[in-house]
Tab-separated table of C-alpha atoms and ligand atoms in Angstrom:
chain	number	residue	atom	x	y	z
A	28	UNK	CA	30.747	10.264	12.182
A	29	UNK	CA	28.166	12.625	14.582
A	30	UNK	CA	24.609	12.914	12.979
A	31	UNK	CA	22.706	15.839	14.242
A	32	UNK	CA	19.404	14.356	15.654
A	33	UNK	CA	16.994	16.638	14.159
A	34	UNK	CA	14.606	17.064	11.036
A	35	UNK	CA	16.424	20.127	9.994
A	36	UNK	CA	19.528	17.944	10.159
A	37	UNK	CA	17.676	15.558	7.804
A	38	UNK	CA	16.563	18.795	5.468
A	39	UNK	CA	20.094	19.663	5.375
A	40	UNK	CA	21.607	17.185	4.392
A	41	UNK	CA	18.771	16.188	1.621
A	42	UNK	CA	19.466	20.014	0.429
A	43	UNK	CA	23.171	19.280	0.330
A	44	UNK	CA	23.119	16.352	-1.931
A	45	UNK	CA	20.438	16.844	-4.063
A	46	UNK	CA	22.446	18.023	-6.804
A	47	UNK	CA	24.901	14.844	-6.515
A	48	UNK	CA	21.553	12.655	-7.070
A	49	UNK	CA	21.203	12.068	-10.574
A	50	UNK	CA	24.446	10.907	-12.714
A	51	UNK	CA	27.054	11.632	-10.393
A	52	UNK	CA	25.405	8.887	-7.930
A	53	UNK	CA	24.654	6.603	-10.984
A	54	UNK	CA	28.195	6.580	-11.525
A	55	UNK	CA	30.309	6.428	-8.151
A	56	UNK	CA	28.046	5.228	-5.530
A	57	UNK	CA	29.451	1.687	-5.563
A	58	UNK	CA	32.874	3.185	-4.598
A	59	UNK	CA	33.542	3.162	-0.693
A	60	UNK	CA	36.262	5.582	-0.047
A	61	UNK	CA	36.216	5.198	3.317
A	62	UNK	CA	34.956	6.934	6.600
A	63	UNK	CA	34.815	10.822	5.725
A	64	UNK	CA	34.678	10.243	2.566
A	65	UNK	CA	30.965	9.982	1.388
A	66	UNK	CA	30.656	12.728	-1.095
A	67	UNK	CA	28.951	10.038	-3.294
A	68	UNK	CA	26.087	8.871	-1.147
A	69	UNK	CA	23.644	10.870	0.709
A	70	UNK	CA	23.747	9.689	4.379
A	71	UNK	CA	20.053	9.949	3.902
A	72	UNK	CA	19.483	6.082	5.837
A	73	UNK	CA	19.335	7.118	9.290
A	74	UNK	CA	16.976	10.403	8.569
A	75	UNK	CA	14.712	8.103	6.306
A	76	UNK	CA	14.848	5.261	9.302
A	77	UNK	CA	13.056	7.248	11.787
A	78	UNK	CA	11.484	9.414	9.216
A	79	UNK	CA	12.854	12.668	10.474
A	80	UNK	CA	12.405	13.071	6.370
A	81	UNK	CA	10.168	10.359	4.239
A	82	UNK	CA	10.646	8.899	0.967
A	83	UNK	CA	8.277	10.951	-0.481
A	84	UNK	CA	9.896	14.262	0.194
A	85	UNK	CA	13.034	13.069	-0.965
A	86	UNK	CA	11.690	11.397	-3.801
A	87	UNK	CA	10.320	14.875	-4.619
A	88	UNK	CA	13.242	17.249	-4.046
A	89	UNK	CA	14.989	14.959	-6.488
A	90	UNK	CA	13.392	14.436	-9.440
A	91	UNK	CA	11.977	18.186	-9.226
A	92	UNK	CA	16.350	19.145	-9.318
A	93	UNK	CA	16.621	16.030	-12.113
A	94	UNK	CA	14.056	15.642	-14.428
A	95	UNK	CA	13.292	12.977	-16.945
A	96	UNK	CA	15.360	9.719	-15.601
A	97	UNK	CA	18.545	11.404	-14.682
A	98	UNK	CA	18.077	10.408	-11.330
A	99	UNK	CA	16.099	7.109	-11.617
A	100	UNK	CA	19.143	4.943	-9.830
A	101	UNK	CA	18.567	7.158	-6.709
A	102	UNK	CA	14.835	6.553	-6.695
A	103	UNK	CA	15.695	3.056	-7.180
A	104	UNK	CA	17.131	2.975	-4.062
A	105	UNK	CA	15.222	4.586	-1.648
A	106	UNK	CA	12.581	2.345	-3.382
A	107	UNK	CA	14.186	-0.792	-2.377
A	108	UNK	CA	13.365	0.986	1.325
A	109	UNK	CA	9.844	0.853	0.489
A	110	UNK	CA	9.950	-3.135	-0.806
A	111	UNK	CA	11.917	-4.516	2.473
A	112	UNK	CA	9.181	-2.613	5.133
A	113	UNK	CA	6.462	-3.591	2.584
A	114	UNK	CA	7.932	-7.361	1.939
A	115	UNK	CA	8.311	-7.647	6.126
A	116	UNK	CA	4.978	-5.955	6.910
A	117	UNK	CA	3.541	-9.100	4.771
A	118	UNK	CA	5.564	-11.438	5.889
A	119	UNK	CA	5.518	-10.558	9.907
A	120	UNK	CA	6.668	-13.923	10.973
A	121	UNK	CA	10.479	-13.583	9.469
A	122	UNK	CA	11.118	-11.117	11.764
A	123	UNK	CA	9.680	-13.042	15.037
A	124	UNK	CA	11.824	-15.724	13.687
A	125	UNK	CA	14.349	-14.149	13.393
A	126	UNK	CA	14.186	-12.447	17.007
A	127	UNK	CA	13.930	-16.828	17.701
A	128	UNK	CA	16.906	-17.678	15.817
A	129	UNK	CA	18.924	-14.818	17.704
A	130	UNK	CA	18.324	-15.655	21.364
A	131	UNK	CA	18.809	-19.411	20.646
A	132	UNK	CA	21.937	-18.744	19.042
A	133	UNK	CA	23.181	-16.246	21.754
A	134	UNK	CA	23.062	-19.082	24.095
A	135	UNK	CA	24.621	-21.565	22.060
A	136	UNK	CA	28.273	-23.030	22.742
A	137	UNK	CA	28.784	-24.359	18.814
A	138	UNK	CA	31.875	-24.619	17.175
A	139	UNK	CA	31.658	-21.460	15.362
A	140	UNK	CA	31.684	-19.835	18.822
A	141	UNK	CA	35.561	-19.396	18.955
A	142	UNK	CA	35.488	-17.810	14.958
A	143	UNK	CA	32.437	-15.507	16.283
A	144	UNK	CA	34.370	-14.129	19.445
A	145	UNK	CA	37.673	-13.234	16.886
A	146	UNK	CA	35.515	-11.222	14.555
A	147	UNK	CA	33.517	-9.511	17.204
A	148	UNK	CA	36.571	-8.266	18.089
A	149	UNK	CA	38.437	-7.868	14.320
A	150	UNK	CA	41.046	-10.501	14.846
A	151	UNK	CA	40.031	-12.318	11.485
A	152	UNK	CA	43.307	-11.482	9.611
A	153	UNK	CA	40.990	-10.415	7.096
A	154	UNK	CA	42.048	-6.731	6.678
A	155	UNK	CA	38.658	-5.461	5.095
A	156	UNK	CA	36.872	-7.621	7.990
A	157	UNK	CA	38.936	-6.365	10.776
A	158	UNK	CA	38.219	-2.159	9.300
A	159	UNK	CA	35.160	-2.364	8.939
A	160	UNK	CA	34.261	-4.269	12.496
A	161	UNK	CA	36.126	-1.151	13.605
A	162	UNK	CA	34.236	1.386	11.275
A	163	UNK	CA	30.915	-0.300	12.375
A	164	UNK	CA	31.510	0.772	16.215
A	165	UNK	CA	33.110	3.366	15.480
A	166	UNK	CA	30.814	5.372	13.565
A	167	UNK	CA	27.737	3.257	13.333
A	168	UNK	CA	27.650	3.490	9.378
A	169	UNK	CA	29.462	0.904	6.345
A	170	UNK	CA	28.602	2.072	2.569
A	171	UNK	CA	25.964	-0.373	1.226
A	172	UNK	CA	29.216	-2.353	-0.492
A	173	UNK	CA	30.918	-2.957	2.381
A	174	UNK	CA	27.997	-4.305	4.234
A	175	UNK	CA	26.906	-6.492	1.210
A	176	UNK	CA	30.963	-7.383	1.558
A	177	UNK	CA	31.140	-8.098	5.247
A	178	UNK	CA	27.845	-10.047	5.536
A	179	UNK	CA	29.053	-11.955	2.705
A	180	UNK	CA	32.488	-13.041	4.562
A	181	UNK	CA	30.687	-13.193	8.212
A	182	UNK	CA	28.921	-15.943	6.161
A	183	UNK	CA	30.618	-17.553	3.484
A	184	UNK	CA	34.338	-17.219	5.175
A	185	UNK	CA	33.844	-17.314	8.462
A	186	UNK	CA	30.984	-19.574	8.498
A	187	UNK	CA	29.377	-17.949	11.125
A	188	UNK	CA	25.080	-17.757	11.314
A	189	UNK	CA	23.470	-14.919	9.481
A	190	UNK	CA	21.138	-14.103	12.259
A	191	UNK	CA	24.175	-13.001	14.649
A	192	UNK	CA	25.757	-10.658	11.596
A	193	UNK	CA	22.329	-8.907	11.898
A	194	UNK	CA	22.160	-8.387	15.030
A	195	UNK	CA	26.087	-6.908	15.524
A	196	UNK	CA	24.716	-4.382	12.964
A	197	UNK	CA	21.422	-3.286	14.269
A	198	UNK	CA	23.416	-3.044	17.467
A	199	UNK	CA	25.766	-0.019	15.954
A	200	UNK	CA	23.797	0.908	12.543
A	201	UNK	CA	22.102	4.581	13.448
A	202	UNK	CA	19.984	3.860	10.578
A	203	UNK	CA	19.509	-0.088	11.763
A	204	UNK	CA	16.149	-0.897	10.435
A	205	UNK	CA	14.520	-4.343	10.944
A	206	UNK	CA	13.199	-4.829	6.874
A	207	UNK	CA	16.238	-3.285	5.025
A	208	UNK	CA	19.123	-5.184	7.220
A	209	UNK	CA	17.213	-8.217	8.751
A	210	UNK	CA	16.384	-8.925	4.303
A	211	UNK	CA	19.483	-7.653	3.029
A	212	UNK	CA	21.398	-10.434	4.873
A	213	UNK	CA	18.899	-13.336	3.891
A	214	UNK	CA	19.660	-11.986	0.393
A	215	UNK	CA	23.038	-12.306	0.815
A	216	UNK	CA	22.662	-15.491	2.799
A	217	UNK	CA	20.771	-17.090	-0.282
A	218	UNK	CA	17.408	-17.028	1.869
A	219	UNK	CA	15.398	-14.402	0.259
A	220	UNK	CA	15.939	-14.571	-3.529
A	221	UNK	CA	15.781	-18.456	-2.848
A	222	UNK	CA	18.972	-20.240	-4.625
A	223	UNK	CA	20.603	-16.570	-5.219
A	224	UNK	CA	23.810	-15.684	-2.909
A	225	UNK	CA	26.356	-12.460	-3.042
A	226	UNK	CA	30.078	-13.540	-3.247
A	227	UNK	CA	32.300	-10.997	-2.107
A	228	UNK	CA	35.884	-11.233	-4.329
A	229	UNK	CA	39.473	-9.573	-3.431
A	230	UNK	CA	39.294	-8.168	-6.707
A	231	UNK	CA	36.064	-6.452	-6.529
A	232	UNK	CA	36.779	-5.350	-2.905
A	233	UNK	CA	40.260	-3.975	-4.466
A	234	UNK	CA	38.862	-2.001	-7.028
A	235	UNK	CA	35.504	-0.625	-5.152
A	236	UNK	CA	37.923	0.498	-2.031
A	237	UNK	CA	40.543	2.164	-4.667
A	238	UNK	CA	42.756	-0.768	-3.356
A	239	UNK	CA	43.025	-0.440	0.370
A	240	UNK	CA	42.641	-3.520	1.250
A	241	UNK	CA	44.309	-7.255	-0.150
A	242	UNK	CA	41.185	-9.627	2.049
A	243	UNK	CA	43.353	-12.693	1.327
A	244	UNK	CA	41.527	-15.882	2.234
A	245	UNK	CA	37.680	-15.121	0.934
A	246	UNK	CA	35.754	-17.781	0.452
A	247	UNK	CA	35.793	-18.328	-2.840
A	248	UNK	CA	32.149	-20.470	-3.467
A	249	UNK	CA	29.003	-19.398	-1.879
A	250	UNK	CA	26.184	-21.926	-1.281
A	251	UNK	CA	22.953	-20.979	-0.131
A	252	UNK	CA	21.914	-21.583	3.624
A	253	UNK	CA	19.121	-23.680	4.360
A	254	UNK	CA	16.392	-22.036	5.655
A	255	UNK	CA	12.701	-22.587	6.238
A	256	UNK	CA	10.701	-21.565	2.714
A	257	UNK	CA	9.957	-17.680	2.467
A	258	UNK	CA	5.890	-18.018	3.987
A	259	UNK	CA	3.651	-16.670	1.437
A	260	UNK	CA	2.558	-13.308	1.078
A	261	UNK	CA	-0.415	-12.078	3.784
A	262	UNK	CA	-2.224	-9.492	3.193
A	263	UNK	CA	-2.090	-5.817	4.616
A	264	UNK	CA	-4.512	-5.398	7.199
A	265	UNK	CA	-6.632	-2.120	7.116
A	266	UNK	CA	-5.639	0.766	8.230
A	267	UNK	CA	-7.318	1.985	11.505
A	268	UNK	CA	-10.327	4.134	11.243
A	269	UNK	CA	-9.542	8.093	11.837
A	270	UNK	CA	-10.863	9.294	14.731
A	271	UNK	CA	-12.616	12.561	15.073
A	272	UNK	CA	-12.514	15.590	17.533
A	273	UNK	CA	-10.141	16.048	20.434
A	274	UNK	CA	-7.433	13.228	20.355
A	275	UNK	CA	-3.502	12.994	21.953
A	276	UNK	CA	-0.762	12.592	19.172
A	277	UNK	CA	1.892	9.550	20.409
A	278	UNK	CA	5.130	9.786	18.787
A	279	UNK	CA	7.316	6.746	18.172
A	280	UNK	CA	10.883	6.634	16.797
A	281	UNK	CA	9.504	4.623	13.732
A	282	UNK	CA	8.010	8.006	12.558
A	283	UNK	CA	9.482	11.577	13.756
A	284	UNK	CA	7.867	14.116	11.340
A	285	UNK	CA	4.559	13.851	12.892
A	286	UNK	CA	3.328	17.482	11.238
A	287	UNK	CA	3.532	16.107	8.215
A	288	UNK	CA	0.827	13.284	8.817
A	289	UNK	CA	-2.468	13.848	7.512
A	290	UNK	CA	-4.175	15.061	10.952
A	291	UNK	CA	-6.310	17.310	9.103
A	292	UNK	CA	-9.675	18.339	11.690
A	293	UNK	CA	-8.496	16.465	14.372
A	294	UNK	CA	-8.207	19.096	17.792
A	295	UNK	CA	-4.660	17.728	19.147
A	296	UNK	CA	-4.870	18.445	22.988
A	297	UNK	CA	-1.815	17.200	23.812
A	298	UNK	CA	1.573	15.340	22.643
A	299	UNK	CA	3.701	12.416	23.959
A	300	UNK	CA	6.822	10.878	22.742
A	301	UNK	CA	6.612	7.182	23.456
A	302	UNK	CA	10.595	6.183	24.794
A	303	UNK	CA	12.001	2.938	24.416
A	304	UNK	CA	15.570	2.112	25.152
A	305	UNK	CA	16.219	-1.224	23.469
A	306	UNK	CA	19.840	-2.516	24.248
A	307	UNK	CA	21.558	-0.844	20.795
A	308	UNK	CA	24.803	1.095	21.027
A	309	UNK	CA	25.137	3.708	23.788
A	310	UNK	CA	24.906	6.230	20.549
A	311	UNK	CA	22.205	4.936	18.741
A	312	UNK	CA	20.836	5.063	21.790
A	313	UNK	CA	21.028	8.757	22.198
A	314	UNK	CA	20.537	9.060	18.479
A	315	UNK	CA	17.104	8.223	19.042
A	316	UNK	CA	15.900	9.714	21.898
A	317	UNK	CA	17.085	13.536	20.996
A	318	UNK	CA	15.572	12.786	17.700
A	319	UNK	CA	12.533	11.945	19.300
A	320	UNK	CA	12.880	14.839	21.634
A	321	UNK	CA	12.802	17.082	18.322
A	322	UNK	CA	9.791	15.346	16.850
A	323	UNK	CA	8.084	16.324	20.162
A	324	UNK	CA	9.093	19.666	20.165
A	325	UNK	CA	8.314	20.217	16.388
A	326	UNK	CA	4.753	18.420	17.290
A	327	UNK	CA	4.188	20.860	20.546
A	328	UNK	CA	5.233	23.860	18.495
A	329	UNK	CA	3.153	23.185	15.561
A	330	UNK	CA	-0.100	22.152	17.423
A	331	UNK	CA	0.580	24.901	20.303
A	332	UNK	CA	0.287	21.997	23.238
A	333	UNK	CA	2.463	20.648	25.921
A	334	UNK	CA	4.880	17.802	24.990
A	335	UNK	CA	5.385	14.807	27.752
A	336	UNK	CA	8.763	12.776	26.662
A	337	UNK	CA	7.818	9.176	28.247
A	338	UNK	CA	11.375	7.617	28.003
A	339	UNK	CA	11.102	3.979	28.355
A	340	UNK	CA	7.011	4.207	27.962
A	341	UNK	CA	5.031	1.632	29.911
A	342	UNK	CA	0.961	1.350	29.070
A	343	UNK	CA	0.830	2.833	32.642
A	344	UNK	CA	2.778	5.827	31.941
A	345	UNK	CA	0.652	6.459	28.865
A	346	UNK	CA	-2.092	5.879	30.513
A	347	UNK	CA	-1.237	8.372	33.045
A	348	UNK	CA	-0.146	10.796	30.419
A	349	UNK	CA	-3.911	10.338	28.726
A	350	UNK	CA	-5.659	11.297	31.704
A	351	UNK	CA	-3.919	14.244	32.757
A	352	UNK	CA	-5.216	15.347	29.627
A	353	UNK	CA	-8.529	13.600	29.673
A	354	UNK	CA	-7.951	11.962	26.326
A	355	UNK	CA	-10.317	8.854	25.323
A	356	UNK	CA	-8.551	8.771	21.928
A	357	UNK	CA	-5.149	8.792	20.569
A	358	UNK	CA	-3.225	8.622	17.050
A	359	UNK	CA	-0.153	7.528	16.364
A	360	UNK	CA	1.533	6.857	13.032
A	361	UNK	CA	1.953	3.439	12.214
A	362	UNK	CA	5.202	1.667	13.166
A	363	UNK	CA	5.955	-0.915	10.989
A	364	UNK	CA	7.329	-4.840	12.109
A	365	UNK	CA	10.011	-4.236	14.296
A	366	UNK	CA	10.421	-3.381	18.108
A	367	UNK	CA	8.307	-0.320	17.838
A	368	UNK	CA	5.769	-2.452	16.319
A	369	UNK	CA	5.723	-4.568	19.074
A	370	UNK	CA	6.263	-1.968	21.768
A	371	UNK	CA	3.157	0.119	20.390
A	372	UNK	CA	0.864	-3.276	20.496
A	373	UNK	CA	1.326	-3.819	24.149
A	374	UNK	CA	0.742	-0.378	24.878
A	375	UNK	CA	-2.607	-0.006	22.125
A	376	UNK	CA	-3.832	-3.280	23.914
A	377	UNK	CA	-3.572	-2.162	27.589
A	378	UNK	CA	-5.316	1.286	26.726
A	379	UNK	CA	-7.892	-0.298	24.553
A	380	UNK	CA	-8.878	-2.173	28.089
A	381	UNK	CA	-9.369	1.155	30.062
A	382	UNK	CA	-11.507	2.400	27.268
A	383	UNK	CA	-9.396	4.582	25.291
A	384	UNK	CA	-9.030	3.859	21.363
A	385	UNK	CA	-6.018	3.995	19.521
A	386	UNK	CA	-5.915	4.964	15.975
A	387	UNK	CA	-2.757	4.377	13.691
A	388	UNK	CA	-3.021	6.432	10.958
A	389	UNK	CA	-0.691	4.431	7.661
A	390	UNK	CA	1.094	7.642	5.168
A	391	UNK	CA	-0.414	7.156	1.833
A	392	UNK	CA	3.450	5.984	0.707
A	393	UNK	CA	2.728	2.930	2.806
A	394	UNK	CA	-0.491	2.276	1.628
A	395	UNK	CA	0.262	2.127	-1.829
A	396	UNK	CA	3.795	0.721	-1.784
A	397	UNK	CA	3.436	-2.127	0.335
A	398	UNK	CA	0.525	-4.232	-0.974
A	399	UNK	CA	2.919	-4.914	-3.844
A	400	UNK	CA	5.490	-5.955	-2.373
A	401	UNK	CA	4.087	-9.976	-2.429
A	402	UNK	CA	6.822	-10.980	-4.804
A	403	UNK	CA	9.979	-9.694	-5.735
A	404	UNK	CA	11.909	-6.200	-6.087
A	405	UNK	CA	11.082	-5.869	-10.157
A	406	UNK	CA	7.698	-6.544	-10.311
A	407	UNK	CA	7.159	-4.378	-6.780
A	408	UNK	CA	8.579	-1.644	-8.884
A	409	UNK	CA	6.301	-2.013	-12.217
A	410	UNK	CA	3.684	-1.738	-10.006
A	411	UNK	CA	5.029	0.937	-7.565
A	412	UNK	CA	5.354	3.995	-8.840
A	413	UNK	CA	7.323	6.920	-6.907
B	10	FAD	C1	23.724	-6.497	4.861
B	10	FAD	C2	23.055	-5.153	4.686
B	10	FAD	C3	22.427	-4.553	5.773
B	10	FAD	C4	21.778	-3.317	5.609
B	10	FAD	N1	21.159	-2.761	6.698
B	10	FAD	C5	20.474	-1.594	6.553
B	10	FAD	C6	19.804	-1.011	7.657
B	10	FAD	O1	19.791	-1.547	8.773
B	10	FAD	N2	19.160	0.176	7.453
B	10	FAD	C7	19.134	0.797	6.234
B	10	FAD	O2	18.548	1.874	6.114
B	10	FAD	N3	19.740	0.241	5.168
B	10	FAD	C8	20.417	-0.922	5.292
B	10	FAD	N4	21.063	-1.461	4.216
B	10	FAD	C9	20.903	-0.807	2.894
B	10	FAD	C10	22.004	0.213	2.532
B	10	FAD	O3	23.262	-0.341	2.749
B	10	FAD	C11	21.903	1.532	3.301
B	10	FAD	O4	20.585	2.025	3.274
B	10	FAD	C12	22.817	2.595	2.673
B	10	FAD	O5	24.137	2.140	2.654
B	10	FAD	C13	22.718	3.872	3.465
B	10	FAD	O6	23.606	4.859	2.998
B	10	FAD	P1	23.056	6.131	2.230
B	10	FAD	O7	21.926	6.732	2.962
B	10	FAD	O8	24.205	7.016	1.931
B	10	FAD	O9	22.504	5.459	0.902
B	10	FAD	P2	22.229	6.012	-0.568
B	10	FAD	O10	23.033	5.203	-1.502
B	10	FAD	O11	22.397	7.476	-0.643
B	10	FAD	O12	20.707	5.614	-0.822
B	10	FAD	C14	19.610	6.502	-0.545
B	10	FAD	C15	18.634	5.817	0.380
B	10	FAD	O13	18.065	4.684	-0.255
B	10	FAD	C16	17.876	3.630	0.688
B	10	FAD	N5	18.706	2.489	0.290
B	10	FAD	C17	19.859	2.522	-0.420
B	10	FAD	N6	20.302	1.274	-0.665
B	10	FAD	C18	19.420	0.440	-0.081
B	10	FAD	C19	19.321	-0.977	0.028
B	10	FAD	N7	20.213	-1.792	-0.527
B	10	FAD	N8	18.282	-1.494	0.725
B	10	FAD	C20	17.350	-0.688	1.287
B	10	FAD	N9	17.382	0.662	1.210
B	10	FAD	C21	18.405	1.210	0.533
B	10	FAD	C22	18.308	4.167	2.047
B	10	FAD	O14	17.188	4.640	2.751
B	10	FAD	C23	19.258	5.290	1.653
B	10	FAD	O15	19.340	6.306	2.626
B	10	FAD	C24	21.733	-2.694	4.334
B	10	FAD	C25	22.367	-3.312	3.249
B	10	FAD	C26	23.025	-4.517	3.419
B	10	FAD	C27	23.690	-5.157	2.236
């Protein structure tokens, strides 16, 4: 599958299925027909990912083409978006432990090593396994079924760790996002609705697929994984104060439709897109950093200043970068838990030292979506409203 790397790519292709969004998607978007065949989702995931488009504007195109609760299901779902980042942002230490779990694993020689090496390379036996290992590097996509399906046989079947089955797909996923896979296969593992697993069945894979596939040999019981207890809830810090007057606008791939932040009054001098290769598939890769190269562009264009792409950003390169253009303060949109996260605290902490402040400015979708999300996805969505 090629994704174009650009917002209008992401405006197209919202445009294209908005009229599919309301009973049509209620109705057939459990069916995976296969690669080239996804008439009945929106291949929204990896626009919304990096925000070359945000919930809230597709939110909006839809119900304004639906109204009334024709196309509640699809809200629904680009909801469930909004619970993971919220239920991670308040919950940070999942992900570090995850990150844990994955490089102790990685070195490990266990048993399940010789099981793990045969899938990696689709030599289950397991027909639905072995396609959609394939589909996964091939095209860096699997319909929402088939990766409820495959995580479900990586761990019930093949009794192989969760954490690794994450990791293979935020390796290829383009839209690979930290919250929405790193929970969905805790879900599935039993770990996040505590007690609760997902079974994947022949029969149900036979009749979602339209019967391409026979996946003899499923598991056919699926008992939770231990795990340590979900930590309670924290609390969402505060967002940072705005800034005023003449500031630099940072770009990260966490959020790539900067002129649609609320900037209002603030003199941008200059933009930078902050670069950070991080190991994923040679695609994704390049995914990524032309996407960011638009939202740079876009940003230069709109606020009539130079753009500086910093690939593979370094607090010394942006701290070059801010005094070439004699900037003491910078914004930057938020990036939630996750590598960009992580990449944008070392850099914030290094500038802070040389004296200049950086402000992350939260969307107001953030700020009221993820406070709820402290328990689980019902309640989040009596008290979120979209
Ligand atoms: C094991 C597993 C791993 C997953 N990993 C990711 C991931 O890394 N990144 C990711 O974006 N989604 C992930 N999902 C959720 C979901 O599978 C994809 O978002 C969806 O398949 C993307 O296709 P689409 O855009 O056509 O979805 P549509 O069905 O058209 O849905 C519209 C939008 O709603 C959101 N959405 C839909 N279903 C879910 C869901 N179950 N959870 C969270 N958001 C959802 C997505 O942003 C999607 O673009 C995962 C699900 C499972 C079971």
């Amino acid at each position: 599958m090629l994704f174009t790397p650009t917002r209008a790519a992401a405006l197209a292709t919202l445009a294209a299925f908005v009229d599919r969004a309301g009973r049509d998607y209620a109705e057939t978007r459990n069916f995976d027909h296969g690669p080239g065949e996804r008439g009945n989702v929106s291949g929204l995931s990896l626009y919304l990912r990096y925000r070359l488009v945000t919930e809230d504007e597709v939110v909006a195109a839809v119900r304004a083409r639906h109204p009334g609760q024709a196309a509640d299901k699809f809200v629904q779902e680009v909801i469930w978006r909004s619970y993971w980042k919220g239920w991670l942002e308040l919950r940070p230490s999942v992900w570090t432990d995850y990150l844990g779990d994955v490089a102790r694993l990685e070195g490990q020689s266990g048993g399940w090593r010789r099981d793990y090496e045969r899938a990696l390379v689709g030599r289950t036996g397991i027909d639905c396994f072995d396609a959609w290992i394939a589909e996964l590097a091939e095209h860096g996509y699997l319909h929402n079924h088939a990766r409820m399906w495959f995580a479900s046989i990586w761990i019930f079947t093949l009794n192989l760790p969760w954490q690794l089955g994450a990791a293979l797909f935020e390796h290829h996923l383009f839209d690979g996002d930290p919250a929405s896979n790193t929970l969905s296969w805790r879900w599935v593992a039993g770990l996040q609705t505590v007690g609760k697993t997902y079974l994947a069945t022949a029969g149900n894979i036979a009749r979602y697929t339209g019967g391409r596939f026979v996946s003899a040999g499923l598991a056919t019981q699926a008992r939770p994984i231990a795990g340590p207890p979900v930590p309670p809830a924290g609390t969402l810090a505060a967002a940072d104060p705005r800034p005023t007057g003449r500031v630099g606008l940072l770009i990260g791939e966490d959020d790539l439709s900067p002129e649609t932040l609320d900037l209002g009054g603030l003199e941008i001098a200059a933009v930078a897109g902050l670069g950070q290769t991080r190991g994923r598939a040679a695609a994704v890769e390049t995914f990524v950093r032309d996407a960011l190269d638009d939202a740079c562009g876009r940003a230069a264009a709109a606020w009539q200043v130079p753009a500086t792409a910093l690939t593979d950003a370094t607090p010394a390169t942006v701290a070059k970068w801010a005094s070439a253009h004699g900037l003491d303060r910078i914004v930057v949109a938020h990036a939630p838990v996750g590598p960009g996260a992580q990449h944008l605290a070392e850099i914030t902490q290094a500038l802070q030292q040389q004296g200049i402040t950086v402000s992350r400015i939260r969307r107001p979708w953030d700020e009221r979506a993820w406070p709820h999300a402290t328990r689980g996805y019902f309640a989040f969505r009596e008290r979120f409203q979209a």
